[in-house]
PDB file of C-alpha atoms and ligand atoms in Angstrom:
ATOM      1  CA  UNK L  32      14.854   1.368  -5.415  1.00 65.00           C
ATOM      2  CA  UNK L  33      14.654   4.861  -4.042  1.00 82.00           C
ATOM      3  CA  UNK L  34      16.189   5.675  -0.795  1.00 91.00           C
ATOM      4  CA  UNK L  35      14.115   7.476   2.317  1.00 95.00           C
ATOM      5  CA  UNK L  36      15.005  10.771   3.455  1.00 96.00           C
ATOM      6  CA  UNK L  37      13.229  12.810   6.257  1.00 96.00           C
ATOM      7  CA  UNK L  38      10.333  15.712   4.984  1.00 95.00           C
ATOM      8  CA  UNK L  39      13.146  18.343   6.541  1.00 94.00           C
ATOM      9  CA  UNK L  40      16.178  17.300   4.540  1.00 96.00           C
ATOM     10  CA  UNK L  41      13.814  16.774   1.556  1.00 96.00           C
ATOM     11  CA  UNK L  42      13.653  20.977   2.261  1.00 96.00           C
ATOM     12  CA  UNK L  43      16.859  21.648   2.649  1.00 95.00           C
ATOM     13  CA  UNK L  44      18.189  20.173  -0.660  1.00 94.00           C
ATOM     14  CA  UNK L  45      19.048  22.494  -3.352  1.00 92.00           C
ATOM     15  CA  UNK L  46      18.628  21.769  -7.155  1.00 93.00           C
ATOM     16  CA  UNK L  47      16.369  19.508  -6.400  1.00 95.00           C
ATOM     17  CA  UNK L  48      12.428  19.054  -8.090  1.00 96.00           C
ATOM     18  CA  UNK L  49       9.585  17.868  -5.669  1.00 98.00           C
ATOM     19  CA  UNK L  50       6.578  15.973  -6.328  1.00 98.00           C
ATOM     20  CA  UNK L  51       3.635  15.400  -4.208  1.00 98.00           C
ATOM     21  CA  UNK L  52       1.335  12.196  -4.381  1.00 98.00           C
ATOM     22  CA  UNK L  53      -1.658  10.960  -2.094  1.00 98.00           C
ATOM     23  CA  UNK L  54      -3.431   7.201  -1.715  1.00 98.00           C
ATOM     24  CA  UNK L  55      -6.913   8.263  -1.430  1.00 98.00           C
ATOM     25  CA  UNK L  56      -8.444   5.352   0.618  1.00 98.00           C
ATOM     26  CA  UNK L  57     -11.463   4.429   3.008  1.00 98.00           C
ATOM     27  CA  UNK L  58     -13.628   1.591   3.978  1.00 98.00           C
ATOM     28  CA  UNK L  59     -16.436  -0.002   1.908  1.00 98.00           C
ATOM     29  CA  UNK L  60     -19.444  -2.761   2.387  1.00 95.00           C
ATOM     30  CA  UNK L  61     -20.058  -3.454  -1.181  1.00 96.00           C
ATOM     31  CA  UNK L  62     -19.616  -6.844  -2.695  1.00 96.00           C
ATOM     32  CA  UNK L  63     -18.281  -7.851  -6.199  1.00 96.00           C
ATOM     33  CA  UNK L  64     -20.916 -10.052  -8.364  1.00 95.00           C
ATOM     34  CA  UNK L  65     -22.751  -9.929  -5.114  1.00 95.00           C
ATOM     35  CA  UNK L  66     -20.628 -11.743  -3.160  1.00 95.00           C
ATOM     36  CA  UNK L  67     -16.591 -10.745  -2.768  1.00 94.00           C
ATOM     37  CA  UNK L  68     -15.943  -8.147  -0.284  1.00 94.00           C
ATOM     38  CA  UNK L  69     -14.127  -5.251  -1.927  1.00 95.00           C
ATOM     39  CA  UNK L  70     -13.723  -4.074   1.196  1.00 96.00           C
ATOM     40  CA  UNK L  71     -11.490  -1.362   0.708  1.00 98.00           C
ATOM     41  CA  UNK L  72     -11.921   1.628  -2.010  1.00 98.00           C
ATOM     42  CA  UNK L  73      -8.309   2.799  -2.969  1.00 98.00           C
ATOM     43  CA  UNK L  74      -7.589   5.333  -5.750  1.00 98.00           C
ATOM     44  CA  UNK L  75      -4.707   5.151  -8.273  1.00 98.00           C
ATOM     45  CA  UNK L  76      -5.185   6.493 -11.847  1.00 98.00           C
ATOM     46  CA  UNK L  77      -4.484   6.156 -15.342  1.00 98.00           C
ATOM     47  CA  UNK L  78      -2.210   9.096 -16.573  1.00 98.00           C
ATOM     48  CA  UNK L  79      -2.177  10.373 -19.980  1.00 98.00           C
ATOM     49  CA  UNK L  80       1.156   8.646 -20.571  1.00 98.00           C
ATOM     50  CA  UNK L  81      -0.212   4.944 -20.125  1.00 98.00           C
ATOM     51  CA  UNK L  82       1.342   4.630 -16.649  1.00 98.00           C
ATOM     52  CA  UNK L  83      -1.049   3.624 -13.607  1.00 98.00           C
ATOM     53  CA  UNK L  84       0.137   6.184 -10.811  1.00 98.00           C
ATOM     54  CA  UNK L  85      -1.326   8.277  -7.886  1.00 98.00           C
ATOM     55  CA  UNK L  86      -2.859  11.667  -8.083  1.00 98.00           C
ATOM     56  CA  UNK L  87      -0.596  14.800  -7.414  1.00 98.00           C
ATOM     57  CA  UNK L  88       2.042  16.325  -8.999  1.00 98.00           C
ATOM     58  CA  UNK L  89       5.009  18.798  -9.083  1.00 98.00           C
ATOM     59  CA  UNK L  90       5.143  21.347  -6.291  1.00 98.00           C
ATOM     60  CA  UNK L  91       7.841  24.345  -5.833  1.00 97.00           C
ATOM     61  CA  UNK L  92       8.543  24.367  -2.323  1.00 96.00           C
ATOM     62  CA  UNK L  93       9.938  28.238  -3.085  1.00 95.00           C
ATOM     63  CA  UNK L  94       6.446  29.098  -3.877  1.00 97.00           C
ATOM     64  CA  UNK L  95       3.659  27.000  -1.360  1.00 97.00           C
ATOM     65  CA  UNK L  96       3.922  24.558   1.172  1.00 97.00           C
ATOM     66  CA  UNK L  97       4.189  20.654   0.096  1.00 98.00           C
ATOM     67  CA  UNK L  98       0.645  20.601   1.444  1.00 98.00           C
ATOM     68  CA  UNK L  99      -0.558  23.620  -0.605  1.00 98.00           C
ATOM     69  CA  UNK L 100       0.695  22.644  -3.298  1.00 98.00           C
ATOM     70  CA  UNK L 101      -0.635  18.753  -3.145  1.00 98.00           C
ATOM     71  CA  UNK L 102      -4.183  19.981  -2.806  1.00 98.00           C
ATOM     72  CA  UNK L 103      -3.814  22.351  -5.910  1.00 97.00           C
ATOM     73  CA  UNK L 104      -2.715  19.283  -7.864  1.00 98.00           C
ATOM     74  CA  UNK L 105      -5.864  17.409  -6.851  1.00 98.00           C
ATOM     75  CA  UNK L 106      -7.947  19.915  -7.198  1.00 98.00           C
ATOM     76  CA  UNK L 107      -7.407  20.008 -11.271  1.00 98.00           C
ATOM     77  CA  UNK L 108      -6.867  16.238 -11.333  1.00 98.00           C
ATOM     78  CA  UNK L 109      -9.762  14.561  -9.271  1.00 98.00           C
ATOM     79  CA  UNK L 110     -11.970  18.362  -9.736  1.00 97.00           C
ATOM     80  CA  UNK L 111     -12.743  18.714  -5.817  1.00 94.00           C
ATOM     81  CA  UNK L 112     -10.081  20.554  -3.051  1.00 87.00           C
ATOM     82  CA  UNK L 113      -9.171  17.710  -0.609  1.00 95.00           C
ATOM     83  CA  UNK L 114      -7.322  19.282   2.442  1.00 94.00           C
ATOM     84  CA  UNK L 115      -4.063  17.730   3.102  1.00 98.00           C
ATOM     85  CA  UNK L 116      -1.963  18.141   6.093  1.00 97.00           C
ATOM     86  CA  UNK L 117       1.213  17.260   7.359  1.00 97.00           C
ATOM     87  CA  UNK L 118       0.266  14.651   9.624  1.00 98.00           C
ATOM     88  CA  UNK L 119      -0.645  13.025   6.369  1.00 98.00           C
ATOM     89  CA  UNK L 120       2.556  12.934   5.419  1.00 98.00           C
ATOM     90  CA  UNK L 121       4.122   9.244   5.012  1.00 97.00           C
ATOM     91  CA  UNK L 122       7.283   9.799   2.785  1.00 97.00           C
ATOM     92  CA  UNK L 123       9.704  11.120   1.412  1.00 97.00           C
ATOM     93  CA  UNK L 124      11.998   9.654  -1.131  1.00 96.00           C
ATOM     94  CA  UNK L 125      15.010  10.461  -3.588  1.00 94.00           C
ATOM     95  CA  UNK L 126      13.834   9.009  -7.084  1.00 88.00           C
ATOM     96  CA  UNK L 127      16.518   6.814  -8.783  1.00 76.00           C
ATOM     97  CA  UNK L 128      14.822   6.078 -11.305  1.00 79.00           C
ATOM     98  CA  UNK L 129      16.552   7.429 -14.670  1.00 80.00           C
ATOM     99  CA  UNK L 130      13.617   8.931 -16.232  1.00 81.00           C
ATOM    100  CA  UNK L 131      13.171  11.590 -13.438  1.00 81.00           C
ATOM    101  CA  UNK L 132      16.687  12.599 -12.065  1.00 84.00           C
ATOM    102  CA  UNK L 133      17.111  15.087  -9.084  1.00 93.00           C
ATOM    103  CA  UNK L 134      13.276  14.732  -8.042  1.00 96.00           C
ATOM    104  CA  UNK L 135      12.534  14.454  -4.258  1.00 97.00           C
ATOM    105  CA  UNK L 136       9.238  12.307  -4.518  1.00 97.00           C
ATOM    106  CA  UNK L 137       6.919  13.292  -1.627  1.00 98.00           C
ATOM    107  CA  UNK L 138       3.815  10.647  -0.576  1.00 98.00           C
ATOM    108  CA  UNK L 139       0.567  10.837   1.305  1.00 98.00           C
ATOM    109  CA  UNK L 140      -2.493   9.037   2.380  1.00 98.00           C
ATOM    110  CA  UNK L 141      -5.664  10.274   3.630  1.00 98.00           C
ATOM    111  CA  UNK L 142      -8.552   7.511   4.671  1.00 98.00           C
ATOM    112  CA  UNK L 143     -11.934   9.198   3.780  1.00 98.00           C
ATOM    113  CA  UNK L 144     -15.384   8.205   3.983  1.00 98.00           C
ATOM    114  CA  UNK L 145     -17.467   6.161   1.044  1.00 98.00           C
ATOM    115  CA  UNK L 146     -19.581   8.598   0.024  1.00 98.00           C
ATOM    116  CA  UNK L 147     -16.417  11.475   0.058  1.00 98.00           C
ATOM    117  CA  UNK L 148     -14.439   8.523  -2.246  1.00 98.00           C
ATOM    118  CA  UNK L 149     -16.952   8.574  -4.774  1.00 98.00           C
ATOM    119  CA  UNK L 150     -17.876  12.298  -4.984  1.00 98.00           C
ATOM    120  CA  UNK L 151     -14.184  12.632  -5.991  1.00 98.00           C
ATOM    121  CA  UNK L 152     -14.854   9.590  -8.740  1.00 98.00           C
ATOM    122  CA  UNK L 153     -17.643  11.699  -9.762  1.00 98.00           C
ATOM    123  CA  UNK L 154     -15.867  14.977 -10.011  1.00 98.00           C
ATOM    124  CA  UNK L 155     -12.988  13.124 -11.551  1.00 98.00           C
ATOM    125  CA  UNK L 156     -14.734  13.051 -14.861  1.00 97.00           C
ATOM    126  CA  UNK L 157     -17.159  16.289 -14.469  1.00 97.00           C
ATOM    127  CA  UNK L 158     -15.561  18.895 -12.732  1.00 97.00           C
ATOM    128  CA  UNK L 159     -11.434  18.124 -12.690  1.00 98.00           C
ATOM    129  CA  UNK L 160     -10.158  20.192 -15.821  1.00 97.00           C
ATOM    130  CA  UNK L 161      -7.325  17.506 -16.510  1.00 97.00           C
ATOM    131  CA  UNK L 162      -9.648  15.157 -16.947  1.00 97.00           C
ATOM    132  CA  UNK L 163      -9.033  13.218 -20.274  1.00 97.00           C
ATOM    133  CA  UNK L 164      -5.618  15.499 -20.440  1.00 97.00           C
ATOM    134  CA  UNK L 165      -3.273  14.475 -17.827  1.00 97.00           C
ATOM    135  CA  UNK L 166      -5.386  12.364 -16.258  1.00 98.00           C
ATOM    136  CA  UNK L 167      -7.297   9.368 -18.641  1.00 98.00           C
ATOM    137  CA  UNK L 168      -9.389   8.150 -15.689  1.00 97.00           C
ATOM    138  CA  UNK L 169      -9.539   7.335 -11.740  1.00 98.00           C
ATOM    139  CA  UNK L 170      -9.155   3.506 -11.068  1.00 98.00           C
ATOM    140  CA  UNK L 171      -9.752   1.454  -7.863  1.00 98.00           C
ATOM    141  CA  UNK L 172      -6.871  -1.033  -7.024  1.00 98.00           C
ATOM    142  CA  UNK L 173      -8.546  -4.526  -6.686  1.00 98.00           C
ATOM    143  CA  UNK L 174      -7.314  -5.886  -3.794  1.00 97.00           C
ATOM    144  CA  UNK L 175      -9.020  -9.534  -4.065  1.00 97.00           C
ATOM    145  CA  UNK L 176      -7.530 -12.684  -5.259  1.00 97.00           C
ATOM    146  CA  UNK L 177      -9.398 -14.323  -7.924  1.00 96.00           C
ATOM    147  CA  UNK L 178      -8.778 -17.654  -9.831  1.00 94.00           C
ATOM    148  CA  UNK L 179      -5.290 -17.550 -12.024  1.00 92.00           C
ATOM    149  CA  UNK L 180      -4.238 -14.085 -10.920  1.00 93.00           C
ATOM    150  CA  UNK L 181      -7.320 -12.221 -11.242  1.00 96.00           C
ATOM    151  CA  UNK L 182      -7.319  -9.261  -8.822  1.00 97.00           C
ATOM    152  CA  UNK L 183      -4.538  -7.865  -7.037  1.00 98.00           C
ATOM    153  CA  UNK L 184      -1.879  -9.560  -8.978  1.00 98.00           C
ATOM    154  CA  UNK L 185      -2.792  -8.817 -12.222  1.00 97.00           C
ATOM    155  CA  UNK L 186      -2.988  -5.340 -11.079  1.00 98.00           C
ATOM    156  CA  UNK L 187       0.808  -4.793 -10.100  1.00 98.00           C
ATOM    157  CA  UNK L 188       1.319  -6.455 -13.317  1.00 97.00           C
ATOM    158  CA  UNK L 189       0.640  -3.116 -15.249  1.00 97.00           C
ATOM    159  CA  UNK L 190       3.518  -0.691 -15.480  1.00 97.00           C
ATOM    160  CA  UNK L 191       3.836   2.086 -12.921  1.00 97.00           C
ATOM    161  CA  UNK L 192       5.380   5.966 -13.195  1.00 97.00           C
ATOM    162  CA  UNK L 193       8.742   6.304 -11.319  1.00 95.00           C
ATOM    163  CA  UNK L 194       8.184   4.416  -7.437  1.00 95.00           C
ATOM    164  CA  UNK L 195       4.289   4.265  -7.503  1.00 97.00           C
ATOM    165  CA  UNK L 196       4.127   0.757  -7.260  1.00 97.00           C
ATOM    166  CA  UNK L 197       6.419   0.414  -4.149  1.00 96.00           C
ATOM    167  CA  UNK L 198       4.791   3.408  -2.484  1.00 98.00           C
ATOM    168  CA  UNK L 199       1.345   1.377  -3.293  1.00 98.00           C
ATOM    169  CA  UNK L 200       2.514  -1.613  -1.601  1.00 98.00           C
ATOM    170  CA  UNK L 201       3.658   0.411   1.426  1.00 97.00           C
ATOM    171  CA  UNK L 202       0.756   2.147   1.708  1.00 98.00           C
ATOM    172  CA  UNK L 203      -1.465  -1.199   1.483  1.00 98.00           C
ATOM    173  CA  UNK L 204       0.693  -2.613   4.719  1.00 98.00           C
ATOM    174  CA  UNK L 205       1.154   0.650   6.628  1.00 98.00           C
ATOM    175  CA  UNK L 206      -3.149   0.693   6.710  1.00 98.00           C
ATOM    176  CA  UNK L 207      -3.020  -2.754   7.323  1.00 98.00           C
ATOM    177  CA  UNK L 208      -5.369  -3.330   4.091  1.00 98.00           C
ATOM    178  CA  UNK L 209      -3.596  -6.281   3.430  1.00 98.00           C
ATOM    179  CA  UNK L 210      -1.405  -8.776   5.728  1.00 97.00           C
ATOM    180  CA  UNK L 211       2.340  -9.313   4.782  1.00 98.00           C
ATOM    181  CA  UNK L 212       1.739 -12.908   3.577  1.00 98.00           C
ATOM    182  CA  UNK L 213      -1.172 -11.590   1.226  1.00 98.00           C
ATOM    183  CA  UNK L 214       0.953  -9.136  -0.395  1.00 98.00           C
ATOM    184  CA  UNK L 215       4.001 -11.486  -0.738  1.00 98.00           C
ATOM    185  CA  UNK L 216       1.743 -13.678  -2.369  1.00 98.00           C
ATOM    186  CA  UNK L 217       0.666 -11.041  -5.095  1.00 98.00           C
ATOM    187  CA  UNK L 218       3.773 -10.047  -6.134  1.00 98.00           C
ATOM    188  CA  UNK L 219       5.221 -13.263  -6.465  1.00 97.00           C
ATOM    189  CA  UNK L 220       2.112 -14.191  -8.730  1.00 97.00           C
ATOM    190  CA  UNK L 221       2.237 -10.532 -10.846  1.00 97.00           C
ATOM    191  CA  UNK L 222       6.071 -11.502 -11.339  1.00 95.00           C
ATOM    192  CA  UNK L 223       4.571 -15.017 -13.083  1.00 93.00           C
ATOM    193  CA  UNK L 224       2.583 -13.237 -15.404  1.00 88.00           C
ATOM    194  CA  UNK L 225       5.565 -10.489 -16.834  1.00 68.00           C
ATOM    195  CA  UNK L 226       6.472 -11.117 -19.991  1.00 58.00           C
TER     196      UNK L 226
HETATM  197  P1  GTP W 243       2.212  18.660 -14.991  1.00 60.43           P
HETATM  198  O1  GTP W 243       1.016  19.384 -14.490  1.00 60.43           O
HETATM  199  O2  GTP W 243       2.150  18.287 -16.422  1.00 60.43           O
HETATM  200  O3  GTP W 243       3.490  19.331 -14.624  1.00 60.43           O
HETATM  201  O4  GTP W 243       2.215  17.229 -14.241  1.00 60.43           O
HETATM  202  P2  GTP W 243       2.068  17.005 -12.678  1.00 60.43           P
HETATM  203  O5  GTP W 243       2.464  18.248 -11.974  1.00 60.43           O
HETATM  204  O6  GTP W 243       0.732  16.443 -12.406  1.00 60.43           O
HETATM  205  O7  GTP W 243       3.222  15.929 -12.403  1.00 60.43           O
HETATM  206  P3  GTP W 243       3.143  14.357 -12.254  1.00 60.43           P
HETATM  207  O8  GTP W 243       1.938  13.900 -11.521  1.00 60.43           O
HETATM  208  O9  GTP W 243       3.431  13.739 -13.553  1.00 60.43           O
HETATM  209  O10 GTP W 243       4.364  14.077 -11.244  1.00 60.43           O
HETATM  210  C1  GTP W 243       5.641  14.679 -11.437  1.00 60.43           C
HETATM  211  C2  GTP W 243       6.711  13.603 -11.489  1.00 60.43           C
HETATM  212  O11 GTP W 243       6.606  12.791 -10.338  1.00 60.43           O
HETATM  213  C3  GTP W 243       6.535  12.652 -12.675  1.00 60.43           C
HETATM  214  O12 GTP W 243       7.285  13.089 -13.766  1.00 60.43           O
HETATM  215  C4  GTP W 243       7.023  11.348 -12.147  1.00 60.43           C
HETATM  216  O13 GTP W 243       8.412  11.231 -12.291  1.00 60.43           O
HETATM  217  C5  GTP W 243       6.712  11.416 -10.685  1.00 60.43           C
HETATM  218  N1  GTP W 243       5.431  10.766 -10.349  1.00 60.43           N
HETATM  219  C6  GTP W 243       4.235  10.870 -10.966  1.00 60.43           C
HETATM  220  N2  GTP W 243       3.286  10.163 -10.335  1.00 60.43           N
HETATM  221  C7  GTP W 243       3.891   9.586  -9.294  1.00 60.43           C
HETATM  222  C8  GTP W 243       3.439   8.727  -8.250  1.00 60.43           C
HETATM  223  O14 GTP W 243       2.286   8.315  -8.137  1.00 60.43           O
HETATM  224  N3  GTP W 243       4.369   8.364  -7.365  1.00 60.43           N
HETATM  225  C9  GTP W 243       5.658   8.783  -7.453  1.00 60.43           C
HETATM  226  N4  GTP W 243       6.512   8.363  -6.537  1.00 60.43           N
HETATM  227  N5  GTP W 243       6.113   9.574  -8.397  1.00 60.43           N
HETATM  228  C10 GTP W 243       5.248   9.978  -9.306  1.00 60.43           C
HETATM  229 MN1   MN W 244     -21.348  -7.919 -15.169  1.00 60.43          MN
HETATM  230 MN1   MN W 245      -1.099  17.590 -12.407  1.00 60.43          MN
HETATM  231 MN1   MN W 246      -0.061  14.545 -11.718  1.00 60.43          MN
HETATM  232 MN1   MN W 247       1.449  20.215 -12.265  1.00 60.43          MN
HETATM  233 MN1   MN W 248      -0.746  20.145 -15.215  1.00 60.43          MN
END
């Protein structure tokens, strides 16, 4: 588990790296075969090492703002500048996990329109100049329940990068995208299906 700290200790702590990640997310009408609501577009992706995680990336605090910095890393991984302010700020976290010592992990979300969602799939694959690099691919997190896990739960079932996965369940009860009982109910069924 990582453990919270505020955005101004985050600044004040020396030797320490920072990343920057945002949960792209807005509203949508269309159905699945014609008939599930998706009802929500959110965007993870598929980094170049395997790992599902969210777009961003290393910023030095020295150097630009959190912010700055954020929107730089989206700009070459989703190919489109996304401003990002600090009233879109959610998080900010020391990483324990082992892989990534001394890095302050710093998280985001930004609700945007349809049409703004998938310009930024679009660009993902034409215009970003990590894509196929860093980045393998955009991916929308299903967040249905179909028949024997399908959905949702086999989604958290994939292997995350460093706290990605919590931060994604946050984020899916701080918008509300989800009730508490819904997302209890898809982790307990992605921790069935680990082997
Ligand atoms: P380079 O351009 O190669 O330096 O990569 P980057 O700047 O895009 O960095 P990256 O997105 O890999 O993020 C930097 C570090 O933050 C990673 O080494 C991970 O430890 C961690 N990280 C990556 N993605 C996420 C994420 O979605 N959430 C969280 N909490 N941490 C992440
Ligand atoms: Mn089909
Ligand atoms: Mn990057
Ligand atoms: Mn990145
Ligand atoms: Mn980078
Ligand atoms: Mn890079």
């Amino acid at each position: 588990m990582a453990e919270r700290i505020t955005r101004e200790d985050a600044l004040t702590r020396e030797g320490f790296k920072h990343a920057c990640h945002i949960m792209l997310y807005g509203d949508s009408s269309a159905k699945l075969f014609g008939k599930i609501p998706i009802k929500h577009i959110v965007l993870m992706q598929m980094r170049f090492d395997g790992l599902l995680g969210f777009p961003g990336g290393f910023v030095n605090p020295s150097k630009e703002t959190l912010e700055a910095g954020l929107s730089r890393e989206l700009h070459e991984e989703v190919g489109v500048a996304v401003s990002v302010g600090v009233d879109d700020h959610i998080s900010s976290c020391l990483s324990q996990s082992p892989s990534s010592p001394r890095l302050i992990t710093h998280f985001y979300i930004k609700k945007m329109s349809e049409p703004e969602l998938k310009e930024i799939e679009r660009a993902a694959v034409t215009t970003a100049t990590d894509h196929g690099l860093e980045v393998m691919g955009m991916v929308r997190v299903p967040l249905y329940f179909l028949k024997n896990g399908g959905g949702l739960p086999y989604f958290l079932s994939h292997s995350f990068i460093c706290n990605s996965r919590a931060q994604l369940l946050s984020a899916l009860h701080h918008c509300r995208l989800l009730s508490q009982g819904e997302l209890e109910k898809a982790v307990r069924q992605a921790e069935q299906m680990r082997h």
